[in-house]
Amino acid sequence: MTERQRLLPGEVAHQDFEAGYIALSYAVSYIGSVTTLELLNRRTGNRGWYNWSLLVASAISMGSIAIWGMHFIGNRAIILDYGVESHQLIYNSSFTALSFFLPIVVLLTAYMFIGTSEDVSIVRVSVGGTTAGLAIVLMHYLGQFGITNYTSVYKIPFVVGSVIIAILASNVALLIFFVSRSRWAGTWWKRIGCSFVLAGAVSGMHWLATVGTNYRLRNAALPKSTLDRKQTVIVVGTLCVFTCTCLLAYAIIAGTRARQMVTKVRKVTLSAVMFDPDGRLMVSTSGTLPTEVITDTLNSLLDQEFSKEHPVFLWFYRVSRSWTGVKDIVSGMQKHLRHIDLKKIGTEEQSELNIVFRELLCVAAKKLSEQLRLPMENLGALHDDILHTSSNSRSRVNTPVGPSDIERLRKISSSGRGQTLFVYREVTRDEAARLQSHGYRFASVKVATDVVARSLQVPRDVLTEHFKDMRDASQIESILEPGVHIGCFACRANIDGGFDVLVQKLQPNLVPSVQLPVSTLTDELKQIIQSLHGMTLRSVSRTLEMKQNSASGFERSCIGEIRSAVRALTKAYPDTFWQDAVFSSIPVSMPCRSGNEEVEHATAQMFVFRTIVPIHQRELSDGIRIAPFDFFTTQQRTFSTSRDHEVFARQIHTEFSGLSERYTLPPSSSGIPARLRALFGMSGRPSTAEKTLVENPFANIMISQAVDVHSAKTSMEIHELDTLRTTGAAVVVREVEEPTWAEEYFHLLMSKPRSP
């Protein structure tokens, strides 16, 4: 090289570019961008170390990899002065470090401003996108300022163009990302597309600015602390390798979770459905419901007979409405289950199988509450239906199954059908904020249902109906208002066995009824109602009309109120079979909503028309539907004001106390030496009761018995079941629950008809 060709201080260096490093710089920017969006996608709120760690990590990923790393790898592609090694770009360490941290701080501010709300604010996203774009520009020119052996000469049009590209592309990428995220449409390929745009913002700005930049050689000695081109590539390359490793680890974990979810939908599971006060549904960052597996060993059996009529489901339905009765003994259940081989459970008796499954249900509920970091009593109530999951599900068979059929049923389980039970409730705003800080999101039910339906492999419309029912039930308890009511109680034989009861369509735990416009019964109303005893609804309507025409004054007003209520009842439920329903003048006391907090157990009074619906009567009016009788009677014991919660809790503790004591308490004589035991006549041999308990772990378990409404004896033909009140008899240490009003009226229907 001649003296004339050598670059002199003050001269502008000739520029060339290496295509390989240009491509590498874009790849580095893309890796940082896709990592950033993935981390932002997993944020669920502004509280908690989980969300703050994701926020900081996303700012670091974007600032250090996508922007800082891309800049220095990109500048490595610049070849100055025809490749003379001593004339290539060299950077000052202090400015290089400052250019690393400054965009991270700016981006952290931008992402905090955007927030995590499911309702996308165009203004907030635009401000955040503009700030992110300015962070890209700031880092670029700060890094350029750290070049020690050249002075950068900029062309103003290219500077302005690079700023516009950085801001515009950043806004487009973030807007697309957050809009798709809010609609739960942010699938992996959409995040990849947004990452391409975001990386394009960084690369586009960089290369437009680079083309508009000339480098003039300085007449100054180089500082001792500098980073040459090789060192720059090593530092940036190390950061990129670390990021790639993190992405690979995340991909493996995500794939494992996806496979686990596919496996879960083929088992019996318990999922939590939580609504915030605005009606939004809580899901994980991947769009699934918090779920715990109850069992897979018993799936073949449960797939055949487990339904809302099963005694175990009815038991768990009551437990979920009074978790305090079982939360203290779950640890004993867990220890008991560890001593049971579930693979051989089919060889046990059916009663023992039900006990084990009840324990599995309670343990799954406990694990679910721990997953949500909520007390077990705040887990929510069990939904009154079971969702059958997995797309290759077969038709359900309701044929009862005995223990001898278990092996045959286990062979059927390969079809992959699963069942999901739901517990639901509406959380407070403080609880919603805490759940968000633990990594959960609240999205609108409409947009979240698609993702949840895919994860459960069920039709969207089926899941939508379940969510609607649970949302309605979580807002306000379905219970009678205080006062006097007139209702209809009707049963119909089920072709598969047993009986169904007709209930309100929107409030299936209540029979069709209307409320009288009075708070209490007056003597005049009592006399009028008693005069209608034993009449059919058709006769009652005619009698009231005649009495109202002949009465006067206050009596006429009372008759009019009763007549209006009867007409409203027949108008709301215009089925013809109600006309033959027989009226009872004996009021039924039912739980009701208490207007006074000091009233522990409130009741309402209802006068009932009762009838048996012909089995061939299949069409019903829009306001009513059928429900299994056993399930309906269980619902009558689960109102918040019911006295049965206390009795039920004592029954649970009595039934499972043997398990709890055996597996939670140490042996009483474990701390006494053998010689002392022999001295005081304390034998080391177990007693007969202890030996029985060791040989049979179910020896100290008291099996609960359901009331058989088909065979119970009654004396109602004389005094209407003694005004529909019975006295519970104590059986040793166990308290027996009184029959519900529905069971009493069922007996009345099954008894011989009486003449008016």
PDB file of C-alpha atoms in Angstrom, residues 457-547:
ATOM      1  CA  GLN A 457     -60.848 -31.125  24.110  1.00  0.00           C
ATOM      2  CA  VAL A 458     -64.559 -30.340  24.430  1.00  0.00           C
ATOM      3  CA  PRO A 459     -66.972 -28.424  22.172  1.00  0.00           C
ATOM      4  CA  ARG A 460     -66.930 -24.681  22.780  1.00  0.00           C
ATOM      5  CA  ASP A 461     -70.707 -24.360  23.166  1.00  0.00           C
ATOM      6  CA  VAL A 462     -70.768 -27.044  25.860  1.00  0.00           C
ATOM      7  CA  LEU A 463     -68.077 -25.305  27.872  1.00  0.00           C
ATOM      8  CA  THR A 464     -69.751 -21.913  27.359  1.00  0.00           C
ATOM      9  CA  GLU A 465     -72.951 -23.240  28.913  1.00  0.00           C
ATOM     10  CA  HIS A 466     -71.037 -24.587  31.911  1.00  0.00           C
ATOM     11  CA  PHE A 467     -69.266 -21.258  32.443  1.00  0.00           C
ATOM     12  CA  LYS A 468     -72.561 -19.347  32.171  1.00  0.00           C
ATOM     13  CA  ASP A 469     -74.222 -21.549  34.793  1.00  0.00           C
ATOM     14  CA  MET A 470     -71.267 -21.206  37.152  1.00  0.00           C
ATOM     15  CA  ARG A 471     -71.066 -17.450  36.644  1.00  0.00           C
ATOM     16  CA  ASP A 472     -74.766 -17.029  37.447  1.00  0.00           C
ATOM     17  CA  ALA A 473     -74.486 -19.271  40.502  1.00  0.00           C
ATOM     18  CA  SER A 474     -71.388 -17.455  41.797  1.00  0.00           C
ATOM     19  CA  GLN A 475     -72.995 -14.009  41.825  1.00  0.00           C
ATOM     20  CA  ILE A 476     -75.864 -14.558  44.254  1.00  0.00           C
ATOM     21  CA  GLU A 477     -77.160 -17.588  46.084  1.00  0.00           C
ATOM     22  CA  SER A 478     -80.269 -19.188  44.629  1.00  0.00           C
ATOM     23  CA  ILE A 479     -82.524 -19.199  47.674  1.00  0.00           C
ATOM     24  CA  LEU A 480     -86.027 -18.114  48.622  1.00  0.00           C
ATOM     25  CA  GLU A 481     -86.715 -14.615  49.873  1.00  0.00           C
ATOM     26  CA  PRO A 482     -88.244 -14.238  53.363  1.00  0.00           C
ATOM     27  CA  GLY A 483     -92.032 -14.375  53.333  1.00  0.00           C
ATOM     28  CA  VAL A 484     -94.890 -16.611  52.231  1.00  0.00           C
ATOM     29  CA  HIS A 485     -94.727 -18.594  48.989  1.00  0.00           C
ATOM     30  CA  ILE A 486     -97.000 -20.850  46.961  1.00  0.00           C
ATOM     31  CA  GLY A 487     -95.210 -23.557  44.976  1.00  0.00           C
ATOM     32  CA  CYS A 488     -95.618 -26.756  43.013  1.00  0.00           C
ATOM     33  CA  PHE A 489     -93.894 -30.053  43.807  1.00  0.00           C
ATOM     34  CA  ALA A 490     -94.052 -32.685  41.069  1.00  0.00           C
ATOM     35  CA  CYS A 491     -92.205 -35.958  40.564  1.00  0.00           C
ATOM     36  CA  ARG A 492     -91.906 -38.142  37.502  1.00  0.00           C
ATOM     37  CA  ALA A 493     -90.657 -41.702  37.252  1.00  0.00           C
ATOM     38  CA  ASN A 494     -87.397 -42.092  35.342  1.00  0.00           C
ATOM     39  CA  ILE A 495     -87.317 -44.784  32.658  1.00  0.00           C
ATOM     40  CA  ASP A 496     -83.809 -45.730  33.873  1.00  0.00           C
ATOM     41  CA  GLY A 497     -85.036 -46.149  37.430  1.00  0.00           C
ATOM     42  CA  GLY A 498     -85.720 -43.822  40.316  1.00  0.00           C
ATOM     43  CA  PHE A 499     -87.555 -40.495  40.176  1.00  0.00           C
ATOM     44  CA  ASP A 500     -87.003 -36.981  38.912  1.00  0.00           C
ATOM     45  CA  VAL A 501     -88.382 -33.755  40.325  1.00  0.00           C
ATOM     46  CA  LEU A 502     -89.486 -30.672  38.374  1.00  0.00           C
ATOM     47  CA  VAL A 503     -87.466 -27.559  39.231  1.00  0.00           C
ATOM     48  CA  GLN A 504     -87.039 -24.011  38.012  1.00  0.00           C
ATOM     49  CA  LYS A 505     -84.874 -23.797  34.914  1.00  0.00           C
ATOM     50  CA  LEU A 506     -82.842 -20.818  36.113  1.00  0.00           C
ATOM     51  CA  GLN A 507     -82.770 -21.876  39.776  1.00  0.00           C
ATOM     52  CA  PRO A 508     -82.628 -25.679  39.702  1.00  0.00           C
ATOM     53  CA  ASN A 509     -82.391 -25.992  43.477  1.00  0.00           C
ATOM     54  CA  LEU A 510     -85.898 -24.499  43.859  1.00  0.00           C
ATOM     55  CA  VAL A 511     -89.310 -25.806  42.847  1.00  0.00           C
ATOM     56  CA  PRO A 512     -91.610 -23.584  40.763  1.00  0.00           C
ATOM     57  CA  SER A 513     -93.120 -20.996  43.101  1.00  0.00           C
ATOM     58  CA  VAL A 514     -94.343 -17.424  43.489  1.00  0.00           C
ATOM     59  CA  GLN A 515     -94.295 -15.190  46.537  1.00  0.00           C
ATOM     60  CA  LEU A 516     -97.347 -13.672  48.183  1.00  0.00           C
ATOM     61  CA  PRO A 517     -97.188  -9.903  48.738  1.00  0.00           C
ATOM     62  CA  VAL A 518     -97.291 -10.390  52.527  1.00  0.00           C
ATOM     63  CA  SER A 519     -94.487 -10.757  55.074  1.00  0.00           C
ATOM     64  CA  THR A 520     -96.416 -12.924  57.568  1.00  0.00           C
ATOM     65  CA  LEU A 521     -99.614 -14.931  57.656  1.00  0.00           C
ATOM     66  CA  THR A 522    -102.632 -13.198  59.174  1.00  0.00           C
ATOM     67  CA  ASP A 523    -105.491 -15.114  60.755  1.00  0.00           C
ATOM     68  CA  GLU A 524    -107.691 -14.319  57.739  1.00  0.00           C
ATOM     69  CA  LEU A 525    -105.116 -15.714  55.309  1.00  0.00           C
ATOM     70  CA  LYS A 526    -104.691 -18.847  57.403  1.00  0.00           C
ATOM     71  CA  GLN A 527    -108.444 -19.511  57.369  1.00  0.00           C
ATOM     72  CA  ILE A 528    -108.676 -19.040  53.611  1.00  0.00           C
ATOM     73  CA  ILE A 529    -105.669 -21.292  52.962  1.00  0.00           C
ATOM     74  CA  GLN A 530    -106.977 -24.004  55.323  1.00  0.00           C
ATOM     75  CA  SER A 531    -110.283 -24.028  53.484  1.00  0.00           C
ATOM     76  CA  LEU A 532    -108.445 -24.984  50.270  1.00  0.00           C
ATOM     77  CA  HIS A 533    -106.710 -28.043  51.728  1.00  0.00           C
ATOM     78  CA  GLY A 534    -106.926 -31.162  49.518  1.00  0.00           C
ATOM     79  CA  MET A 535    -108.292 -29.309  46.462  1.00  0.00           C
ATOM     80  CA  THR A 536    -106.724 -29.528  43.038  1.00  0.00           C
ATOM     81  CA  LEU A 537    -105.267 -26.408  41.469  1.00  0.00           C
ATOM     82  CA  ARG A 538    -108.222 -26.266  39.092  1.00  0.00           C
ATOM     83  CA  SER A 539    -110.659 -26.388  42.018  1.00  0.00           C
ATOM     84  CA  VAL A 540    -108.652 -23.837  43.983  1.00  0.00           C
ATOM     85  CA  SER A 541    -108.869 -21.351  41.110  1.00  0.00           C
ATOM     86  CA  ARG A 542    -112.651 -21.742  40.851  1.00  0.00           C
ATOM     87  CA  THR A 543    -113.192 -21.605  44.604  1.00  0.00           C
ATOM     88  CA  LEU A 544    -111.108 -18.448  45.021  1.00  0.00           C
ATOM     89  CA  GLU A 545    -112.996 -16.748  42.215  1.00  0.00           C
ATOM     90  CA  MET A 546    -116.351 -17.509  43.816  1.00  0.00           C
ATOM     91  CA  LYS A 547    -115.190 -16.471  47.280  1.00  0.00           C
TER      92      LYS A 547
END
